[in-house]
Coordinates of C-alpha atoms in Angstrom, one line a residue:
X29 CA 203.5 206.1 96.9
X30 CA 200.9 204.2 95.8
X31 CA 197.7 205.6 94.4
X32 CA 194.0 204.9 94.0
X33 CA 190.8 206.4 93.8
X34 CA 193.1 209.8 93.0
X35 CA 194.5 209.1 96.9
X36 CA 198.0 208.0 97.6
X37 CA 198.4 205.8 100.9
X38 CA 199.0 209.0 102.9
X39 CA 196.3 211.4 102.2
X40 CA 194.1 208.0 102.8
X41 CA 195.3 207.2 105.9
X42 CA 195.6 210.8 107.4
X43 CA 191.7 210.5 106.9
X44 CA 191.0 207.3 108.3
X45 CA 193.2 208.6 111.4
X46 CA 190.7 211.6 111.3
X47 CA 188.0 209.1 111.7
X48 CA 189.6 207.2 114.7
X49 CA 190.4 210.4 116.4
X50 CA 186.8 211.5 116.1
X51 CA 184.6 208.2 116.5
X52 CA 187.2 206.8 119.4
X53 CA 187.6 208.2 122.8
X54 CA 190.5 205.8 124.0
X55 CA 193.6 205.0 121.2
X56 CA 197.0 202.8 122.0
X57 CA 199.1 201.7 119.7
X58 CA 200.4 197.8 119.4
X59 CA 204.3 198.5 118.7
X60 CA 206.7 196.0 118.2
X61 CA 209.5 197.5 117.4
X62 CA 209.6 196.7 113.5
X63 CA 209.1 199.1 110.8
X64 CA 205.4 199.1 110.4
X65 CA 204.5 199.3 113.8
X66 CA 207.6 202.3 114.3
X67 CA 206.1 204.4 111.4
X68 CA 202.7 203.9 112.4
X69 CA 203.6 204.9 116.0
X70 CA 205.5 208.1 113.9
X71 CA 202.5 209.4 111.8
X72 CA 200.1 208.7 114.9
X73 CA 201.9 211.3 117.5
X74 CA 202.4 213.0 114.2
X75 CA 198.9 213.6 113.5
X76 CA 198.2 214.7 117.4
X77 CA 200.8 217.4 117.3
X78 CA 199.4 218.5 114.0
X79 CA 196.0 218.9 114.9
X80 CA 196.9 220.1 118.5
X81 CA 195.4 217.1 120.5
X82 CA 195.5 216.9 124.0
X83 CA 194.8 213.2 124.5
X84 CA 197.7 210.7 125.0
X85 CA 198.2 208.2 123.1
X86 CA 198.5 204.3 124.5
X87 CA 201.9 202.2 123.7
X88 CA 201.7 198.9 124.0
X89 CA 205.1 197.2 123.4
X90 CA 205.7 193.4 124.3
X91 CA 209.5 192.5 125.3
X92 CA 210.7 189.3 124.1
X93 CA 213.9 189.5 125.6
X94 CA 215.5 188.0 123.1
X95 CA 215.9 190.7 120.5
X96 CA 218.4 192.8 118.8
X97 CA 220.2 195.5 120.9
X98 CA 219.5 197.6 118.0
X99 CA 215.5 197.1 118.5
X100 CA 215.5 197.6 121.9
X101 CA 217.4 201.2 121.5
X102 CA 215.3 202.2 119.2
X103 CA 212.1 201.2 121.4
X104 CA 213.7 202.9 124.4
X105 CA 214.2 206.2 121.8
X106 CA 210.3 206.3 121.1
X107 CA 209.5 205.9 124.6
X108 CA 211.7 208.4 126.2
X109 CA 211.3 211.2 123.5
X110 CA 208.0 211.2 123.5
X111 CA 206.9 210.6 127.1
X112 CA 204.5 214.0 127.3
X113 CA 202.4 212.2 124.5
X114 CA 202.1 208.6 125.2
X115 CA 200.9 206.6 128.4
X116 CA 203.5 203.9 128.1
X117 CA 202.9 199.7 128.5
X118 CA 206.7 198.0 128.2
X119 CA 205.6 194.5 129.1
X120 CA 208.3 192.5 130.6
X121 CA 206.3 189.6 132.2
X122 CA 207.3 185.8 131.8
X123 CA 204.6 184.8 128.5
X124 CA 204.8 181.9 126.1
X125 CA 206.2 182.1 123.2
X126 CA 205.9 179.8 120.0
X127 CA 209.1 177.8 120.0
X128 CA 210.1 176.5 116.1
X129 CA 213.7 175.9 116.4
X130 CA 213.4 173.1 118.9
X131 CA 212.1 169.5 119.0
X132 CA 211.9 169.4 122.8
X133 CA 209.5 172.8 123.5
X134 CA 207.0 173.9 121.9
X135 CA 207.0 177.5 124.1
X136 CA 209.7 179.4 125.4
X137 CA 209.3 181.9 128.5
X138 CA 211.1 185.7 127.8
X139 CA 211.8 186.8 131.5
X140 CA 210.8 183.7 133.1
X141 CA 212.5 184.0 136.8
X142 CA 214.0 180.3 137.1
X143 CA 216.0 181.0 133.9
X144 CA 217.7 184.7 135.1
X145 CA 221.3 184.1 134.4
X146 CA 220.6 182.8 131.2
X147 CA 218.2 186.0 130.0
X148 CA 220.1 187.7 126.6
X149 CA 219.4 191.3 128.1
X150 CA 219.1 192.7 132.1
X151 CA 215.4 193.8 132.8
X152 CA 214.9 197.4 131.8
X153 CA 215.0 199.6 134.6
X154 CA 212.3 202.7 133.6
X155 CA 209.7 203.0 136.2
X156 CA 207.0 202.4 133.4
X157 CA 208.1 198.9 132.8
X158 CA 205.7 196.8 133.6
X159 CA 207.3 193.3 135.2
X160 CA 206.5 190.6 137.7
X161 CA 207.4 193.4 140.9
X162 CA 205.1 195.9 139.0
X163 CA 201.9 193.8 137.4
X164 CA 198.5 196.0 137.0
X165 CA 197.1 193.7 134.9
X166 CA 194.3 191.4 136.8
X167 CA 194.0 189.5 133.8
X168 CA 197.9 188.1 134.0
X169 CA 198.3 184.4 134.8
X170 CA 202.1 183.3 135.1
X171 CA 203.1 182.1 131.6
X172 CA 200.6 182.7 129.9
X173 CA 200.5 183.0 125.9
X174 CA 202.1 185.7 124.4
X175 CA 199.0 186.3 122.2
X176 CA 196.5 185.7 125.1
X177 CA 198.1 188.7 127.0
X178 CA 198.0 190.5 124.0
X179 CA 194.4 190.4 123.5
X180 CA 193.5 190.2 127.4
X181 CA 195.3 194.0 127.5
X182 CA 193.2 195.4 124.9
X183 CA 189.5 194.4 127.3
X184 CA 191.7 195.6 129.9
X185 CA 192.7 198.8 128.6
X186 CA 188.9 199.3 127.4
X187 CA 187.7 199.0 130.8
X188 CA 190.1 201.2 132.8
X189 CA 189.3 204.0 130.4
X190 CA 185.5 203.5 130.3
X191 CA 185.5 204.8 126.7
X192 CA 185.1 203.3 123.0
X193 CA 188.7 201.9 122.6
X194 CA 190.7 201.1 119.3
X195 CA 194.4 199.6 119.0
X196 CA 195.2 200.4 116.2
X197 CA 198.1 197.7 114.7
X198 CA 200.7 198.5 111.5
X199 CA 199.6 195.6 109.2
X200 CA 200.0 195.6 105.9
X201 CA 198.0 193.3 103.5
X202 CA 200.4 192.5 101.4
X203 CA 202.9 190.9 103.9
X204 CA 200.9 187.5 104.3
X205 CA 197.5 185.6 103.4
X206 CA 196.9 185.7 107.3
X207 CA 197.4 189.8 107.6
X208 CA 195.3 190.4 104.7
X209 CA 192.3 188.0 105.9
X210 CA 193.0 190.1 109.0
X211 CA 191.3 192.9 106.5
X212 CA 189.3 191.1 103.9
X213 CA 187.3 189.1 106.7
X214 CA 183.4 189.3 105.8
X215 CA 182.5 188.0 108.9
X216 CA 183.8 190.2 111.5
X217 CA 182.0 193.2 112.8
X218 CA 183.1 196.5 111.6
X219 CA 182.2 200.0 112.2
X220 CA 180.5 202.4 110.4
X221 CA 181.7 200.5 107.0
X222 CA 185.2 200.6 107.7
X223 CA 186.9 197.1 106.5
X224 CA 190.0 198.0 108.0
X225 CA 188.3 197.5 111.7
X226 CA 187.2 194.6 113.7
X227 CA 185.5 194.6 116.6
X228 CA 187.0 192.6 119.4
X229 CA 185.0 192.8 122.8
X230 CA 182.2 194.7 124.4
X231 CA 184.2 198.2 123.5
X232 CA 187.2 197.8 121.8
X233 CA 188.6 197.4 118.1
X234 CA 191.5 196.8 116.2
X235 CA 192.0 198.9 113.3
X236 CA 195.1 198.9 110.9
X237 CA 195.1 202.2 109.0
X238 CA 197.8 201.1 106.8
X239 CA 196.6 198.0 105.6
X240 CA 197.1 199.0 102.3
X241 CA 200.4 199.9 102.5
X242 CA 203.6 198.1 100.5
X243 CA 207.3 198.0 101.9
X244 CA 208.2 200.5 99.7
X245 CA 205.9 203.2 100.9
X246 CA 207.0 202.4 104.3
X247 CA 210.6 203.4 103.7
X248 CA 209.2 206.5 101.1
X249 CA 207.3 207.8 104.7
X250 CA 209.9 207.2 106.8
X251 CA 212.6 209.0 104.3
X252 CA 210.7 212.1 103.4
X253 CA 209.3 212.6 106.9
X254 CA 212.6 212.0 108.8
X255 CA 211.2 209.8 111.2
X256 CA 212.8 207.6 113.6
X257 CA 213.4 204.2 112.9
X258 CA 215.2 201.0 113.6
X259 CA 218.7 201.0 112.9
X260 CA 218.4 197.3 112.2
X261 CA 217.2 197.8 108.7
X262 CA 220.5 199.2 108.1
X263 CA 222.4 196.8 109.0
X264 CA 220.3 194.5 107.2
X265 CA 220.7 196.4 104.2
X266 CA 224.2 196.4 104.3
X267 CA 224.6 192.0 104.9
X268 CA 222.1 192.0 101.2
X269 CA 218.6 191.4 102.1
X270 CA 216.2 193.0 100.4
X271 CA 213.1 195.1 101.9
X272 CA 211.0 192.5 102.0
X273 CA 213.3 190.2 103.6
X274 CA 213.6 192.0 106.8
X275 CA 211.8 191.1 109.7
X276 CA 212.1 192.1 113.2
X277 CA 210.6 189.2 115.5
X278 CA 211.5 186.5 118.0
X279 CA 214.0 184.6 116.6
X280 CA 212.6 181.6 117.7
X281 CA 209.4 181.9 115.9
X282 CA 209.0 180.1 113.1
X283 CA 208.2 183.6 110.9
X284 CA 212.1 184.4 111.7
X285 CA 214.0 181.2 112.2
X286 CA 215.2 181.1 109.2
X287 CA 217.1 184.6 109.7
X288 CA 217.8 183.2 113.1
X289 CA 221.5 183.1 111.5
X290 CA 221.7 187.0 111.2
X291 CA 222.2 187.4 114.4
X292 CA 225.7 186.1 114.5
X293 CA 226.5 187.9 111.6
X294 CA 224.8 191.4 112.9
X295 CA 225.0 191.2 116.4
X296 CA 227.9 188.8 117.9
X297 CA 227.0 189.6 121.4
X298 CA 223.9 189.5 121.5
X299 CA 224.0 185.8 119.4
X300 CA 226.0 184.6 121.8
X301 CA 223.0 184.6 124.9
X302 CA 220.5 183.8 121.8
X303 CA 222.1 180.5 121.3
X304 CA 222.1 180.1 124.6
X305 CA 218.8 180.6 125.8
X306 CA 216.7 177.8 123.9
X307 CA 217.8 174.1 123.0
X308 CA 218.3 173.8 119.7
X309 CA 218.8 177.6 118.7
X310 CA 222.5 176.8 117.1
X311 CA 221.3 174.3 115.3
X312 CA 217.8 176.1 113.8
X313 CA 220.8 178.6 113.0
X314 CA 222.7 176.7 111.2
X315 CA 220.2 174.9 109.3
X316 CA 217.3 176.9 109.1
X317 CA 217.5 178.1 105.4
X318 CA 218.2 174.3 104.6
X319 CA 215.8 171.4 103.7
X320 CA 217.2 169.9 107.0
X321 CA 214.0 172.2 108.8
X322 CA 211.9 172.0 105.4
X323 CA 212.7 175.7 104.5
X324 CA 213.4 174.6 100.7
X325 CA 212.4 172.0 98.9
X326 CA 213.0 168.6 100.1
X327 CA 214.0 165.5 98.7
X328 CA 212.9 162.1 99.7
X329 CA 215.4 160.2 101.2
X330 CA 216.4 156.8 99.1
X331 CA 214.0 153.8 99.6
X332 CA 211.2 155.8 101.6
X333 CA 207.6 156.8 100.5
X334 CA 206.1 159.5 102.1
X335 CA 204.6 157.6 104.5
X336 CA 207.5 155.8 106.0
X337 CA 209.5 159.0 106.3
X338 CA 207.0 160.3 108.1
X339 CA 207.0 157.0 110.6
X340 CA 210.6 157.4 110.8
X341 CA 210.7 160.5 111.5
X342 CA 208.3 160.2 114.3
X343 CA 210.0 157.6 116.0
X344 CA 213.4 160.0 116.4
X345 CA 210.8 162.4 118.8
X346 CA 210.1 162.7 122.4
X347 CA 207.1 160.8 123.7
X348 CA 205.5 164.1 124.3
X349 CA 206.3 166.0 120.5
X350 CA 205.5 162.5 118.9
X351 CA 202.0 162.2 120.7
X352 CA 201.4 165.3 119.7
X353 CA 202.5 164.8 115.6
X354 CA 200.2 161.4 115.6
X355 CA 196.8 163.4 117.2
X356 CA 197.1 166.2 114.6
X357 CA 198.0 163.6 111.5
X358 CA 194.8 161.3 113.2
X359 CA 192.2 164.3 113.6
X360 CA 193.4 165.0 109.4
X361 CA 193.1 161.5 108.0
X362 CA 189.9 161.6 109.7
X363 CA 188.4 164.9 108.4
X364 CA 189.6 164.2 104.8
X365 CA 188.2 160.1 104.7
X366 CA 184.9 160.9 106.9
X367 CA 183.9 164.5 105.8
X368 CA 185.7 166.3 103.7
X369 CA 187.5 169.3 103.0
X370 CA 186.5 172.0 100.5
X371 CA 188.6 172.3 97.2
X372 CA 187.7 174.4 93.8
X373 CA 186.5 172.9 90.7
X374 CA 189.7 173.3 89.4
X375 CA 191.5 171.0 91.8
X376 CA 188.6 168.5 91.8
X377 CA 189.3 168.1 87.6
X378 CA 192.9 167.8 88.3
X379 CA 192.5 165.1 91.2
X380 CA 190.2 163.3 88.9
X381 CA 192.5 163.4 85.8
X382 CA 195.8 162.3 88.0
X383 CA 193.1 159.3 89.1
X384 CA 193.5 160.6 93.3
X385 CA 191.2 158.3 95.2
X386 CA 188.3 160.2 96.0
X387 CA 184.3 161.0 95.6
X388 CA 182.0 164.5 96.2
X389 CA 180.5 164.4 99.5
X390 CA 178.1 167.0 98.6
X391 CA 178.0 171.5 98.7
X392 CA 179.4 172.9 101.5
X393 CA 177.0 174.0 103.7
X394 CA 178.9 177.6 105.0
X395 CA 179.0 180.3 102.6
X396 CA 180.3 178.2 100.0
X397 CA 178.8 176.3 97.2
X398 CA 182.3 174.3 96.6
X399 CA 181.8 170.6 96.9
X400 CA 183.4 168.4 99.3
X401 CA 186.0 165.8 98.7
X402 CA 186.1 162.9 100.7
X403 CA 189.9 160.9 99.9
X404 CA 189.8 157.4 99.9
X405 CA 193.3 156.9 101.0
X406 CA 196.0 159.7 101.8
X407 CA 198.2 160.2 99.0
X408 CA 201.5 160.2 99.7
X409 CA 202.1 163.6 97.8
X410 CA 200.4 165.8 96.0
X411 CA 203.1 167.7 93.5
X412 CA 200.9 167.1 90.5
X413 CA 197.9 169.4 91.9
X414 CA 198.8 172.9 90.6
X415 CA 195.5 174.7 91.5
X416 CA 195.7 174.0 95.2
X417 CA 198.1 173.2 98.4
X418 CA 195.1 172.5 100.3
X419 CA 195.5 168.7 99.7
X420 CA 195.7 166.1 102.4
X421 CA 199.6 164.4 102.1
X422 CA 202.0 162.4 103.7
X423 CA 204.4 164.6 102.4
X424 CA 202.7 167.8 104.0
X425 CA 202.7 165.7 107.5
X426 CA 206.6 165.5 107.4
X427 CA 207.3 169.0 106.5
X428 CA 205.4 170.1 109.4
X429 CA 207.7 167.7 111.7
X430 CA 210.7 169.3 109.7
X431 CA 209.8 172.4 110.1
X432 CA 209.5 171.6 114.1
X433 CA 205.5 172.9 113.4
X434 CA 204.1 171.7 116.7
X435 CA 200.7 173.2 115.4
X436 CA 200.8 171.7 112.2
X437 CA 200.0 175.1 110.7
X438 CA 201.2 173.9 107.5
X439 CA 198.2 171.5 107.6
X440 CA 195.9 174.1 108.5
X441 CA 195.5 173.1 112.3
X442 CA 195.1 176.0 114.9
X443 CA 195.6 175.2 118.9
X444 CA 193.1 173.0 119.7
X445 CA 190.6 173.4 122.7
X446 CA 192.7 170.5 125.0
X447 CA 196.1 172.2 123.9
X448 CA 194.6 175.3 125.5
X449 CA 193.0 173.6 128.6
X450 CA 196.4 171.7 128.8
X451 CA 198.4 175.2 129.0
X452 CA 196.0 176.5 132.0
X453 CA 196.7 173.6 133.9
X454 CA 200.4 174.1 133.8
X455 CA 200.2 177.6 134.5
X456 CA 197.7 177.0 137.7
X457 CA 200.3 173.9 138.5
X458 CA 203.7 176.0 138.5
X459 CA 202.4 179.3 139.1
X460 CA 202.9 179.4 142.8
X461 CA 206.4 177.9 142.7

């Protein structure tokens, strides 16, 4: 395992877990299934049996429905075998879900009623699970976002127990830029020094004990511990993915479409109902490791800039998907020619020695002493800049339509306020129905 400051991961997190245990009167664990969240869930019960603690632990696990068979026997295993320690939350309740392998959604609704017969797995049957016949939750609006619910249980779960509250989540910094800001934030509150905590409401946290963790330490913990895990990783072993290939999520999000094939090869009966449930599933599938949804790199079509790829591609979309497209694109030609966007000295000397349209707009006002780069004009790519990807492009704008990126994450959008207002109208529109 990995070492520092003469610790390896282990003896470190065994003392951060020490310091949860003593400083938090209320603990549940966000578990998803996958293999961070499963040995995090392992070394947690493992700890209280150790050190002979009463308290149960929370489990929070959200259902997607659409899942491997595998991940949801190995969910139901951690559950039932260890029922005297945890007080379990399976959440089964109709939620929206980022949609990537579709042009015509941008969600998709796991459990939603109207859609029954074409669900990929029955409704789990334990009298913990927690479903539209069996809601607690006064927070719950019908469809709501997946990551809304999330976050609404955690002020929830605070307030029933009346107690400090931590959930405590498996990431790992070294899986993505966004998991390790998650840790490296200097603007979130934490508590008593501890950068691997946030606060998140009047009397909760999240922490993420092994933040620090790699793959490989994962599988050393899991091996020389004989924990549980999901059988999945076997299998995906066996079809030649590495360890850091394998993910377990919805297969519709964009962080797993491009595995979305997998399931065919790994699990015929259960791709059968996954192609099924969500236009365009066969087809994200099929093509989602190609350049035909932006997942390598792309080629312009003959006798097209940038810029007229991006027109034409825009006028093959629904009203709707296209509307939304031209807003984003607007609200970032309009940051980049009127304000200006934040780039190191590094990229400024390469735009101005590949002669890029642009002037300084001044220091940046927020914590940074960067300048500002106003363009005069979008380029229509930006393959020359090697410092930076943080560059304003035509190009950029039609891998984000490629990619079916309804956010235009690849831009750096998030959901805007009206997206969000948008979504609560729906849900107060349909929710009787």
């Amino acid at each position: 395992m990995k070492k520092y400051l003469e610790k390896n991961v282990y003896e470190a997190f065994q003392e951060r877990l020490k310091f949860i245990f003593d400083n938090f009167d209320n603990i549940y664990v966000s578990f998803s299934g996958g293999k961070d969240s499963g040995l995090l869930l392992n070394m947690v019960l493992d700890y209280k049996r150790r050190n002979n603690i009463d308290r149960k632990i929370g489990v929070f696990h959200q259902d997607f429905e659409a899942q491997y068979q595998t991940t949801t026997d190995f969910v139901t295993r951690m559950f039932e075998n260890n029922m005297d320690d945890i007080e379990p939350y399976w959440v089964c309740l109709p939620m929206g879900s980022r949609c990537a392998v579709s042009n015509y959604q941008m969600y998709w609704y796991p459990w939603d009623p109207d859609q029954k017969d074409l669900w990929v797995r029955p409704m789990p049957t334990m009298p913990y699970i927690i479903n539209l016949d069996n809601n607690p939750f006064d927070f719950y609006k019908y469809k709501m976002v997946q990551e809304d619910l999330y976050a609404e249980f955690g002020d929830w779960y605070s307030r029933q127990k009346k107690g400090k509250t931590v959930c405590l989540l498996g990431i790992r910094a070294d899986e993505s830029l966004n998991r390790y800001r998650a840790y490296a934030n200097d603007r979130k509150t934490i508590i008593k020094g501890n950068q691997w905590t946030t606060k998140m409401g009047k009397n909760w946290w999240n922490a993420y004990p092994i933040y620090d963790w790699t793959t490989k330490d994962v599988w050393i913990a899991n091996g020389k511990f004989e924990y549980d895990y999901n059988r999945i990783y076997d299998l995906f072993w066996r079809a030649g993915l590495s360890i850091n290939q394998m993910r377990v999520a919805s297969p519709y999000h964009e962080s797993a479409k491009e595995s979305l094939n997998l399931y065919r090869v790994l699990e015929p009966a259960t791709w059968v109902k996954v192609v099924a449930r969500v236009q365009g599933a066969n087809f994200g599938a099929i093509y989602g490791t190609t350049k035909a949804l932006g997942a390598r790199r792309f080629d312009l079509p003959p006798g097209h800039t940038w810029r007229s790829y991006v027109k034409f591609l825009l006028a093959t979309l629904p009203d709707s998907m296209r509307r939304n497209y031209i807003e984003k694109f607007k609200t970032s030609i309009r940051f980049w020619w009127k304000r200006g966007g934040v780039v190191s000295d590094e990229a400024i000397k390469e735009l101005e020695a590949c002669n890029y349209p642009i002037r300084l707009n001044g220091k940046s006002k927020y914590k940074s002493s960067k300048e500002r780069v106003i363009f005069l004009g979008t380029p229509d790519d930006t393959d020359d800049i090697q410092s930076t990807i943080d560059i304003p492009s035509w190009k950029r704008m039609a891998i984000c339509i490629l990619k079916n990126d309804h956010l235009c994450k690849h831009m750096g959008f998030a959901q805007t306020q009206q997206q969000n207002r948008r979504e609560r109208e729906l849900i107060e529109k349909y929710r009787n129905l």
